[in-house]
Short mmCIF file of C-alpha atoms in Angstrom, two decimals:
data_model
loop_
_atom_site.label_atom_id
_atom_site.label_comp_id
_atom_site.label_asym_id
_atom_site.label_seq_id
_atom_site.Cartn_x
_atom_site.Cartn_y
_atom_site.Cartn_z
CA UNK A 1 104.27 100.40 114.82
CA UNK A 2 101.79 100.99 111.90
CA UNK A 3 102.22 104.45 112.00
CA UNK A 4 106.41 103.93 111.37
CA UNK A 5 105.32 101.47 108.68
CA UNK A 6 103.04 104.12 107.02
CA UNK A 7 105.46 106.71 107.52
CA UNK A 8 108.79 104.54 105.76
CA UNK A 9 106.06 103.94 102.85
CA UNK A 10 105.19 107.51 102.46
CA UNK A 11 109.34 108.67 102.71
CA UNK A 12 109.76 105.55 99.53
CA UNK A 13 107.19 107.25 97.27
CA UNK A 14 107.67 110.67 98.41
CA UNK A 15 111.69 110.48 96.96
CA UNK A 16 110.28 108.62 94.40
CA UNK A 17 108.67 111.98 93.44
CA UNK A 18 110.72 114.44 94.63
CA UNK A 19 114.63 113.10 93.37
CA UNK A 20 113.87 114.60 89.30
CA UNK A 21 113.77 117.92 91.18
CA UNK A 22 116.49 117.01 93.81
CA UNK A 23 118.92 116.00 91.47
CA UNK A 24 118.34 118.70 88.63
CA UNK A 25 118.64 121.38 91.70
CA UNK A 26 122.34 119.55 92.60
CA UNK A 27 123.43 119.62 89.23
CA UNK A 28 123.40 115.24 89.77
CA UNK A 29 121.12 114.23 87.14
CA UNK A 30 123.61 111.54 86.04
CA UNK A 31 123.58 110.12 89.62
CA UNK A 32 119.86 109.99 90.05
CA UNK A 33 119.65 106.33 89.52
CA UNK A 34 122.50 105.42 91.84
CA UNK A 35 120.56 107.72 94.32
CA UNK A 36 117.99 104.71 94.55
CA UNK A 37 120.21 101.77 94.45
CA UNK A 38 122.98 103.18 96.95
CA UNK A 39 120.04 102.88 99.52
CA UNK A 40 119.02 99.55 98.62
CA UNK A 41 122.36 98.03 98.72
CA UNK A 42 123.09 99.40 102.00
CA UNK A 43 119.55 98.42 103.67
CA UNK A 44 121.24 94.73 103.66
CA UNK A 45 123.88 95.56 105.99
CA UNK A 46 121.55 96.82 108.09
CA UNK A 47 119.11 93.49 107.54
CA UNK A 48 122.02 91.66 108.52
CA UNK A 49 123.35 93.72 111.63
CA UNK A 50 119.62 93.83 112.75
CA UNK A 51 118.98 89.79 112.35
CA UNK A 52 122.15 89.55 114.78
CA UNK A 53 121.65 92.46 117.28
CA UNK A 54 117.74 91.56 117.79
CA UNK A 55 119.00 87.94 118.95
CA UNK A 56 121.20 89.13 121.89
CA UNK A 57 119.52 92.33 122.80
CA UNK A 58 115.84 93.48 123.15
CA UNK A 59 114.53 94.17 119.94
CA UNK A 60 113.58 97.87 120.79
CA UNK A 61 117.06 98.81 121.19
CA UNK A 62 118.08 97.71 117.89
CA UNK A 63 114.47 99.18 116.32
CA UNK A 64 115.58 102.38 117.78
CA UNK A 65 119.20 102.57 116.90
CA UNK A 66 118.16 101.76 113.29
CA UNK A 67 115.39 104.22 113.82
CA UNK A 68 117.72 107.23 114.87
CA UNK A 69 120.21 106.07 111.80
CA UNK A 70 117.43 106.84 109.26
CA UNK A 71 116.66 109.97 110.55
CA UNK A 72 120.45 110.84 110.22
CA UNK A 73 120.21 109.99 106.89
CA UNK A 74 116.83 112.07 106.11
CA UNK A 75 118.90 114.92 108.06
CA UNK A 76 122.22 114.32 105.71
CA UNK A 77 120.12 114.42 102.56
CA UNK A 78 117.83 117.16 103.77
CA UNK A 79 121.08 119.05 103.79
CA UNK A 80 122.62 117.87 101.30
CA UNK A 81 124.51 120.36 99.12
CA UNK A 82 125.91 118.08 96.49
CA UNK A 83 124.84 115.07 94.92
CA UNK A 84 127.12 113.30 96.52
CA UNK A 85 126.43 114.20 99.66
CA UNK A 86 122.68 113.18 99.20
CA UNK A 87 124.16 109.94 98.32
CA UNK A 88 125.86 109.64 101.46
CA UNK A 89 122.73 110.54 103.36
CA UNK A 90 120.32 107.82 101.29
CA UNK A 91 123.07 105.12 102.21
CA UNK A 92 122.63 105.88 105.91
CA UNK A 93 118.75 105.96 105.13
CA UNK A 94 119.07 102.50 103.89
CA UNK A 95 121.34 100.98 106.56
CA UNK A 96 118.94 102.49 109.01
CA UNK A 97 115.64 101.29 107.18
CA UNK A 98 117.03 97.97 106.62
CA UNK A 99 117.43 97.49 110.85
CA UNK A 100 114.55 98.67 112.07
CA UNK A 101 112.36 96.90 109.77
CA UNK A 102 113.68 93.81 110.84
CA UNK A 103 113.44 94.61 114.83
CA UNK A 104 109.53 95.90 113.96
CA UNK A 105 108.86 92.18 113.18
CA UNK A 106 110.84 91.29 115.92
CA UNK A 107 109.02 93.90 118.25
CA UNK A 108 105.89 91.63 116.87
CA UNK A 109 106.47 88.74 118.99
CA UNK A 110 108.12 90.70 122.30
CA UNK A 111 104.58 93.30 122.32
CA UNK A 112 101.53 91.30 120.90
CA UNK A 113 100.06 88.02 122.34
CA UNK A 114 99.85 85.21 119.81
CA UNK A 115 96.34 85.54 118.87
CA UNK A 116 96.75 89.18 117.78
CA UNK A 117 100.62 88.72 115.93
CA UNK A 118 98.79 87.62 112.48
CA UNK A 119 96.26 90.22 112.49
CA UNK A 120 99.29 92.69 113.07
CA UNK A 121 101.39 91.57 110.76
CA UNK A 122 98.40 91.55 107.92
CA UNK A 123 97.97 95.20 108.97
CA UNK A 124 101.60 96.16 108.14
CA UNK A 125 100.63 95.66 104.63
CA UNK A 126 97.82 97.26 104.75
CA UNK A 127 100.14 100.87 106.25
CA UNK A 128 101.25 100.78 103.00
CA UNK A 129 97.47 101.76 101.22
CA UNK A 130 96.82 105.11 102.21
CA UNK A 131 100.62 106.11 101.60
CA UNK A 132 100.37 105.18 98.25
CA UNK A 133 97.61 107.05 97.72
CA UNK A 134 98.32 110.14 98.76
CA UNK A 135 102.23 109.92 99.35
CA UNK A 136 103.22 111.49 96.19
CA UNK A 137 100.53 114.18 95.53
CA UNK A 138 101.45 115.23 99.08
CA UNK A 139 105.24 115.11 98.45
CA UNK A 140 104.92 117.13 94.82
CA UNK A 141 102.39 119.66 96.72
CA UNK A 142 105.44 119.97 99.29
CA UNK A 143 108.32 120.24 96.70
CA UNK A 144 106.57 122.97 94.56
CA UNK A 145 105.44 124.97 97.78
CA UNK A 146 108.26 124.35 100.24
CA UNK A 147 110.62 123.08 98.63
CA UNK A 148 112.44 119.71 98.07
CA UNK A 149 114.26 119.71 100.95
CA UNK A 150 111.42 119.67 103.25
CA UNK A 151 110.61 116.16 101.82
CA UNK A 152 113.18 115.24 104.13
CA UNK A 153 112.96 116.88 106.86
CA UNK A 154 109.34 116.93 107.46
CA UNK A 155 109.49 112.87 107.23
CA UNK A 156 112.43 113.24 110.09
CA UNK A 157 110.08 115.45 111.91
CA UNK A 158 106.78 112.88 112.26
CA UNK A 159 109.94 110.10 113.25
CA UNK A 160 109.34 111.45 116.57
CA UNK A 161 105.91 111.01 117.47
CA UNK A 162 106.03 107.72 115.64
CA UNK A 163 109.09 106.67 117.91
CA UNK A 164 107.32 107.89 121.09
CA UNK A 165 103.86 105.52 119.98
CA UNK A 166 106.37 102.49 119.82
CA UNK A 167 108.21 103.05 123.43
CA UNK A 168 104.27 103.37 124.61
CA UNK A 169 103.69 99.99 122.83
CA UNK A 170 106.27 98.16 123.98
CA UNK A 171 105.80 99.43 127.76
CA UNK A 172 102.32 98.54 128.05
CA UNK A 173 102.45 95.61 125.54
CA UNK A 174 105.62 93.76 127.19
CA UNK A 175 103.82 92.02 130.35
CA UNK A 176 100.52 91.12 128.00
CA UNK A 177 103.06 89.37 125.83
CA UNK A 178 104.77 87.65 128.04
CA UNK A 179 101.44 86.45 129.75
CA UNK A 180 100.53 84.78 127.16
CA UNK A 181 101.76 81.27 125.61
CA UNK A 182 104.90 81.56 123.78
CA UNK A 183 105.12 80.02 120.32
CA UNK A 184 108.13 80.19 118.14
CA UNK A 185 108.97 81.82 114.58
CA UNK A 186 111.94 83.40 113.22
CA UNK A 187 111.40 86.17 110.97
CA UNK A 188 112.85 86.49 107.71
CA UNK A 189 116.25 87.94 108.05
CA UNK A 190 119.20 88.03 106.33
CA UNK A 191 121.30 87.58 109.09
CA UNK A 192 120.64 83.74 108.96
CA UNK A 193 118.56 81.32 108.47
CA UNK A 194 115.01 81.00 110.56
CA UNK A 195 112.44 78.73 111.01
CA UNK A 196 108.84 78.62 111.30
CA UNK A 197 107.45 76.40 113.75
CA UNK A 198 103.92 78.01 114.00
CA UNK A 199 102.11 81.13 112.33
CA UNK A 200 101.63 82.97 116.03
CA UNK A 201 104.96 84.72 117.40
CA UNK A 202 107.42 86.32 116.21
CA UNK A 203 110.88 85.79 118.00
CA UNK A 204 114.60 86.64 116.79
CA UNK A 205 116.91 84.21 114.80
CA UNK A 206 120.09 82.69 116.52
CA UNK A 207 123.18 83.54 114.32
CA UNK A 208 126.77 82.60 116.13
CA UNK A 209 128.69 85.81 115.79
CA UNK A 210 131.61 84.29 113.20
CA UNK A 211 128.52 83.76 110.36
CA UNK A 212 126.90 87.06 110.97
CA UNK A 213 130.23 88.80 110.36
CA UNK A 214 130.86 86.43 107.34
CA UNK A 215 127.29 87.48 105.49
CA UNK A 216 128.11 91.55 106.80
CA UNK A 217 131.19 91.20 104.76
CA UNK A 218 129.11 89.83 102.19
CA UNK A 219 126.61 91.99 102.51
CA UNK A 220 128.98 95.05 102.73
CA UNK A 221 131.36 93.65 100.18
CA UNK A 222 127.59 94.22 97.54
CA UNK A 223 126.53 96.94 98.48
CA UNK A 224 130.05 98.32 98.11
CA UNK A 225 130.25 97.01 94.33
CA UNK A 226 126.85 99.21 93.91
CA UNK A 227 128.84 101.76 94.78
CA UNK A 228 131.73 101.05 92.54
CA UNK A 229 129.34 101.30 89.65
CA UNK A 230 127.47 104.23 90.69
CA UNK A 231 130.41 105.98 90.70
CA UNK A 232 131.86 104.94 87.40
CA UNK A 233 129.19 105.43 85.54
CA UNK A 234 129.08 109.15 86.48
CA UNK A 235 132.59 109.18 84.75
CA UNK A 236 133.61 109.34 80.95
CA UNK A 237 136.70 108.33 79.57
CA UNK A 238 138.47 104.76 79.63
CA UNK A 239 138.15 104.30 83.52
CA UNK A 240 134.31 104.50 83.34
CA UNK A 241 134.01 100.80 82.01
CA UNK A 242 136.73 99.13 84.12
CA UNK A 243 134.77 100.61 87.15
CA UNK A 244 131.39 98.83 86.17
CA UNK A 245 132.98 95.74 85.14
CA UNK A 246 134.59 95.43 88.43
CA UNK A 247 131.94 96.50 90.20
CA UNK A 248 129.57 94.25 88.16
CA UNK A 249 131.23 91.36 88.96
CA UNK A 250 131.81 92.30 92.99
CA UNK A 251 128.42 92.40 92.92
CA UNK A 252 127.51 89.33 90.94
CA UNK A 253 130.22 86.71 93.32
CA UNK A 254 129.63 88.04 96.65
CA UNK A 255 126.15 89.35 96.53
CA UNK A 256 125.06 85.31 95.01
CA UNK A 257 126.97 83.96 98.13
CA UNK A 258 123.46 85.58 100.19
CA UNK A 259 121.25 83.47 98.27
CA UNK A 260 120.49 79.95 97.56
CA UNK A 261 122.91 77.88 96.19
CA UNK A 262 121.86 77.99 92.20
CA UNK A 263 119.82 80.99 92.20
CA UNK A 264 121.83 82.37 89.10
CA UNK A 265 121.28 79.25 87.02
CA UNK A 266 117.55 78.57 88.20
CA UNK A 267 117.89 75.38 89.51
CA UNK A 268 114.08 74.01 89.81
CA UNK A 269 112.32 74.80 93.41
CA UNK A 270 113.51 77.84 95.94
CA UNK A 271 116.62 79.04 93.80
CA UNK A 272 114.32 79.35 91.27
CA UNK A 273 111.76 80.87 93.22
CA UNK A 274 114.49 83.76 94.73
CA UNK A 275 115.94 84.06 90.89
CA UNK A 276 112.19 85.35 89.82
CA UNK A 277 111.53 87.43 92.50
CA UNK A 278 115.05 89.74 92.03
CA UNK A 279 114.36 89.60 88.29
CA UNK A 280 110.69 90.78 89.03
CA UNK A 281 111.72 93.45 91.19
CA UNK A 282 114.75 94.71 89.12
CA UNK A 283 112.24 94.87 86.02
CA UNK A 284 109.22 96.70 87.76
CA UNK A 285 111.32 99.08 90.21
CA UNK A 286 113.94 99.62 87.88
CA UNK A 287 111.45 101.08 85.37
CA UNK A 288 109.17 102.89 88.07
CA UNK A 289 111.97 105.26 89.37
CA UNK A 290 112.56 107.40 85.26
CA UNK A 291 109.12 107.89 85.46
CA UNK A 292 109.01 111.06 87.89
CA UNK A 293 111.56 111.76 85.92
CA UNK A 294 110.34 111.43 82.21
CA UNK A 295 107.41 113.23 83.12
CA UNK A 296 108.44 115.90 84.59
CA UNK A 297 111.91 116.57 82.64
CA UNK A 298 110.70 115.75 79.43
CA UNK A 299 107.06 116.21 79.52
CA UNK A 300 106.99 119.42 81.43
CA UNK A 301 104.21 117.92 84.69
CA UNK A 302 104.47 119.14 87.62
CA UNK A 303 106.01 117.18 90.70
CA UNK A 304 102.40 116.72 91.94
CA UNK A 305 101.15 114.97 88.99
CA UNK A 306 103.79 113.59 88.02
CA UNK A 307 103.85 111.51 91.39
CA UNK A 308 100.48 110.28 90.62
CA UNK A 309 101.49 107.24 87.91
CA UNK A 310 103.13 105.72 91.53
CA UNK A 311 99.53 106.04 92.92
CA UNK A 312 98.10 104.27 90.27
CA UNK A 313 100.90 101.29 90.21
CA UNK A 314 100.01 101.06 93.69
CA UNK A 315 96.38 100.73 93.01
CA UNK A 316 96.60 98.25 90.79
CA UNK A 317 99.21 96.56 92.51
CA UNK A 318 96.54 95.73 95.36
CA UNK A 319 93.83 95.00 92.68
CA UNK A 320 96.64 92.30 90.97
CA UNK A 321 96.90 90.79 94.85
CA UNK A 322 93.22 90.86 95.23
CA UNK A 323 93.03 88.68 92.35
CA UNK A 324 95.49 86.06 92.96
CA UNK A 325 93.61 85.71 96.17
CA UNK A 326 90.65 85.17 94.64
CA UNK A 327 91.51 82.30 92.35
CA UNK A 328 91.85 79.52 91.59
CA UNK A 329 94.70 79.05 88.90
CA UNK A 330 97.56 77.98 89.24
CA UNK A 331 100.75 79.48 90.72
CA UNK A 332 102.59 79.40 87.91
CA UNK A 333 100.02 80.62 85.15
CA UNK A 334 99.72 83.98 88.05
CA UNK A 335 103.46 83.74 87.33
CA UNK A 336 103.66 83.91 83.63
CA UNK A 337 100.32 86.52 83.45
CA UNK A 338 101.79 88.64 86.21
CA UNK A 339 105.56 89.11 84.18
CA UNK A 340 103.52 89.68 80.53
CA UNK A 341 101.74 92.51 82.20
CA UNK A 342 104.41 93.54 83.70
CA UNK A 343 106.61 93.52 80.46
CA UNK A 344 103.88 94.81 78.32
CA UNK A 345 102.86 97.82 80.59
CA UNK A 346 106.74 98.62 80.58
CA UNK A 347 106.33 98.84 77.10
CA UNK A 348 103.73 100.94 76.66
CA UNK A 349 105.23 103.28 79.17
CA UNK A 350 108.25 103.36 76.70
CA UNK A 351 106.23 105.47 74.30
CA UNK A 352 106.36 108.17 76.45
CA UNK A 353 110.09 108.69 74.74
CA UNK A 354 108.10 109.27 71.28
CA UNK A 355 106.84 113.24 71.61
CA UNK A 356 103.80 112.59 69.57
CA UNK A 357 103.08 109.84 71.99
CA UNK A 358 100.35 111.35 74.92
CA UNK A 359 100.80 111.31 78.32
CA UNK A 360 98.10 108.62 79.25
CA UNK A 361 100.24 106.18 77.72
CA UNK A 362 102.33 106.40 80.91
CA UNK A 363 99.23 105.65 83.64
CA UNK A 364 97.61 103.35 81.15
CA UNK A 365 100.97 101.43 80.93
CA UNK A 366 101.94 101.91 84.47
CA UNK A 367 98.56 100.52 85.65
CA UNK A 368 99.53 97.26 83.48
CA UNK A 369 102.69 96.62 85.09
CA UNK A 370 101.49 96.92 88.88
CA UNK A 371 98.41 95.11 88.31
CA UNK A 372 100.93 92.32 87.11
CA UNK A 373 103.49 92.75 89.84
CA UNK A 374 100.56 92.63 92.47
CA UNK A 375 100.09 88.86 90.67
CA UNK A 376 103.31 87.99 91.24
CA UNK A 377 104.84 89.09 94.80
CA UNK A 378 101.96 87.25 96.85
CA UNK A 379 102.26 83.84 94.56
CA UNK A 380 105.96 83.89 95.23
CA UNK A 381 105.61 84.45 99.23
CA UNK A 382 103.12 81.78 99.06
CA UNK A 383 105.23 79.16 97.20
CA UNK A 384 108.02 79.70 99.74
CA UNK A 385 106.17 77.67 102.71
CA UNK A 386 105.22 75.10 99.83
CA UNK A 387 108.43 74.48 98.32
CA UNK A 388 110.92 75.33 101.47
CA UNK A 389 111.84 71.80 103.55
CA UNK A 390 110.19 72.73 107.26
CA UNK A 391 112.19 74.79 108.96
CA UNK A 392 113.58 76.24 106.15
CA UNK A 393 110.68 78.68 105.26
CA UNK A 394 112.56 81.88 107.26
CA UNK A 395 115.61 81.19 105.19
CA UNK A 396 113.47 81.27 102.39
CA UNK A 397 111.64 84.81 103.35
CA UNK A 398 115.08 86.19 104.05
CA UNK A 399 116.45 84.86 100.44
CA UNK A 400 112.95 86.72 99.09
CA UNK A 401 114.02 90.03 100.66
CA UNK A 402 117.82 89.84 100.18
CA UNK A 403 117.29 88.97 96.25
CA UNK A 404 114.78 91.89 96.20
CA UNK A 405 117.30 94.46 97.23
CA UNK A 406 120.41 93.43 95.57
CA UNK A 407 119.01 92.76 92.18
CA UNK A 408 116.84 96.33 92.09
CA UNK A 409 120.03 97.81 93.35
CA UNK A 410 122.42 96.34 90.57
CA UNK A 411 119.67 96.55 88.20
CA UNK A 412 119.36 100.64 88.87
CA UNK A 413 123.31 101.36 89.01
CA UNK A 414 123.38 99.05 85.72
CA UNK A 415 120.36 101.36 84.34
CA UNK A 416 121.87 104.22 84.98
CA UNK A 417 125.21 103.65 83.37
CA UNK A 418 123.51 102.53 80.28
CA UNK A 419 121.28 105.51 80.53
CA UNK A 420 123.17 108.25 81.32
CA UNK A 421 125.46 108.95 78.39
CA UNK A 422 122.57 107.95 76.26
CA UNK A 423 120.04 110.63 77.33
CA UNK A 424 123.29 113.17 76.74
CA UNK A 425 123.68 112.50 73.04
CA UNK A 426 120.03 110.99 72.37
CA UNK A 427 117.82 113.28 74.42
CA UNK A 428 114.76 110.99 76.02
CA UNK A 429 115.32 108.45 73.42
CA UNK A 430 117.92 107.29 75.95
CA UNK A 431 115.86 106.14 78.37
CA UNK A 432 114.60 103.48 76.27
CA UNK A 433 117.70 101.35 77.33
CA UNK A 434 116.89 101.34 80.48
CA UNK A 435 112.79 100.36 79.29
CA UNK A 436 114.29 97.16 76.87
CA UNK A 437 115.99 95.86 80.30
CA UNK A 438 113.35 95.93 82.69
CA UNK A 439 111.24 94.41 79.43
CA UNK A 440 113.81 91.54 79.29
CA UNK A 441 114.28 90.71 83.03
CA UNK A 442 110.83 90.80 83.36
CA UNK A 443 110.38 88.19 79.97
CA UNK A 444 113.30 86.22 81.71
CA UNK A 445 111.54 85.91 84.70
CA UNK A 446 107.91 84.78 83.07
CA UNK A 447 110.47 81.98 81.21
CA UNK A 448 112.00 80.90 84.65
CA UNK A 449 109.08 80.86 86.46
CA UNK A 450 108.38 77.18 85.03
CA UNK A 451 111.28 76.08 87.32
CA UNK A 452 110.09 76.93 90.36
CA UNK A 453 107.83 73.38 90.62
CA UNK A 454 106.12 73.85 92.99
CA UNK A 455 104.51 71.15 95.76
CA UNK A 456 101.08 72.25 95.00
CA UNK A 457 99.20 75.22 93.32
CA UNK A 458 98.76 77.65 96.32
CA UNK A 459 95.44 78.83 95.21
CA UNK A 460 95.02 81.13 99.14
CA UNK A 461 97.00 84.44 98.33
CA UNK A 462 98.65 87.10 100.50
CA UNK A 463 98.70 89.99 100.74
CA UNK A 464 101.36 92.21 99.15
CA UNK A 465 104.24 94.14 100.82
CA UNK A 466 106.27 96.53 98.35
CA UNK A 467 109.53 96.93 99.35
CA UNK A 468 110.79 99.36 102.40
CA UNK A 469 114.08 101.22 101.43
CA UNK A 470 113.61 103.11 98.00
#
């Protein structure tokens, strides 16, 4: 199981670094931020499919079947001859990441014994450490000697073993399991909402079929107005701005229909709470994917260090968890430090469109924002199970990871229309639009994060777990 963790953390930050090559060698540079957001948009559906299917079925299969969907993506977009076939390959990646991350958790509570489910889940964020660190030095070393394809397919290619460790787990961990006391936890999933009764098992949510088909359409009806303003703003002429308004605003009704009730206005407690975390994750993500890109496109670096400004927002991003753990402030001073640093390290970064500006501003920037994201991410976990009513923490979770991927995913295909036609007349001036609106989500989010109220101050941290499906 950890090694499928690792290896869906090393395919994230291995695109991450390889797509400025990928999309300059399909001639798709304007769709390179909609290359991103297409597969966090669709990684929903598959959230919500999995949350269902895992309920009526054993977890494996669905684990599996979500498995063998991502590697048909990595195949599509291994292949991929056009941009928009890539496209359609990183939406399949998505649906198929979103699943079987949800059926992993499942696969928690069906293979481990009670005593041993914490310690396993606190070691799926840890499969996320050594990726980081070596993930994109690895994938540059692999795009300048093999080529960028090979990003792809050699990710599909260690799928196997990986897939052959978990049937091996869950053969010889199945009767251990089940001879041990069963407690009961639904993991977070979009599907529904879950409950926690007890921090030792892990077991599947129940969702009646007609709601699990309402939030798909949902879900699908999102992901689909990502699409819709992917695709328009890859256009010109008067179409182009019809296409993101509509799109904009498919995204906006249906995709706030998935989360609580007053999330968009911040209405004090666990709206709040899932209002910070998409602005948070819109701000920091939707900066971190031009930066492969700025520095190797405009600043001439290779793909190998270019990838290494994600290594050292992942470093710091552990060292900003390490700290919240370690003290004793409050949740919302973590809160309002965490989004400065994260707003102020976006904006040194942005100096990296001024040519006289060095390179080191990028790392030295970069190192800001994930030490401040690292701050935030555990404080808002934590402040779920302090705010939520019991048995409402799961649905909380599941608003946490739904308002994560929706808001970086309308936040990148809004990015890139802004972008775009700006870099084309401006040069890498342009990207500063994209800079000034992670900066203000990210000052929005420091200003909300007041609402949130909490219970108490939640001084024991968590430990951080970036998101699955770039």
């Amino acid at each position: 199981m950890l090694a499928l963790v690792s290896l869906g953390a090393f395919e994230s930050l291995a695109v991450a670094t390889a797509m400025p090559t990928i999309a300059a060698a399909l001639d798709g540079l304007h769709l390179y931020a909609p290359a991103f957001a297409v597969t966090l948009a669709t990684s929903v559906v598959g959230m919500v499919l999995a949350g269902y299917f895992t309920d009526r079925s054993r977890p494996l299969y669905t684990l599996l079947g979500g498995g063998g969907v991502f590697v048909g993506g990595l195949l599509v977009a291994g292949a991929a001859g056009s941009m928009w076939a890539l496209l359609a390959g990183r939406a399949l990646q998505g649906l198929g990441a979103g699943a079987y991350v949800i059926a992993l958790y499942v696969m928690v509570g069906e293979v481990f014994s009670p005593a041993r489910r914490p310690r396993v889940l606190a070691m799926f964020s840890a499969a996320w450490v050594l990726p980081s660190l070596i993930g994109p030095v690895i994938a540059g070393v692999v795009v300048e000697a093999l080529g960028w394809r090979w990003v792809f397919h050699g990710v599909a290619l260690l799928a196997v073993p990986s897939a052959l460790l978990i049937l091996w787990a869950a053969r010889h961990g199945e009767d251990r399991a089940q001879a041990e006391t069963q407690s009961t936890i639904h993991i977070p999933s979009v599907a529904a909402e879950s409950t926690v009764e007890t921090p030792s098992a892990v077991e599947a949510p129940r969702t009646p079929r007609a709601a699990m088909l309402v939030r798909l359409a949902l879900a699908a009806g999102a992901g689909a107005g990502v699409a819709v303003m992917s695709v328009a703003s890859s256009t010109t002429g008067p179409g182009r701005a019809v296409g993101l308004a509509v799109g904009a605003v498919v995204v906006a009704v249906l995709g706030l229909r998935l989360l609580p009730a007053g999330t968009l206005t911040a209405r004090p407690g666990l709206p709040a709470l899932v209002g910070v975390r998409g602005l948070m994750a819109a701000a920091f993500f939707g900066a971190e994917v031009y930066l492969p890109l700025i520095l190797q496109h405009e600043r001439g670096l290779s793909p190998a260090r270019a990838g290494t400004i994600l290594t050292v927002g992942a470093v710091t991003w552990a060292l900003g968890s390490a700290a919240r753990s370690r003290s004793a402030w409050s949740s919302t001073a973590f809160l309002r430090l965490g989004s400065a640093l994260v707003a102020t390290g976006v904006v040194v970064v942005a100096f990296l469109t001024w040519a006289p500006a060095p390179t080191a501003v990028a790392w030295t920037g970069w190192a800001l924002a994930g030490l401040g994201v690292g701050m935030v991410y555990p404080t808002l976990s934590l402040l779920v199970f302090e705010i939520a009513r019991p048995g409402e923490q799961g649905a909380g979770m599941s608003a946490l990871q739904t308002s994560d991927a929706l808001s970086t995913a309308f936040a990148l295909a809004l990015a890139g229309a802004l972008i775009t036609p700006l870099v084309a007349r401006l040069g890498s001036t342009g990207y500063l639009a994209g800079f000034g609106l992670s900066v203000a989500l990210a000052v929005v989010a420091g200003l909300v994060s007041g609402r949130i109220q909490p219970h108490a101050s939640g001084d024991d941290g968590v430990s951080p777990a970036r998101a699955t499906t770039a």
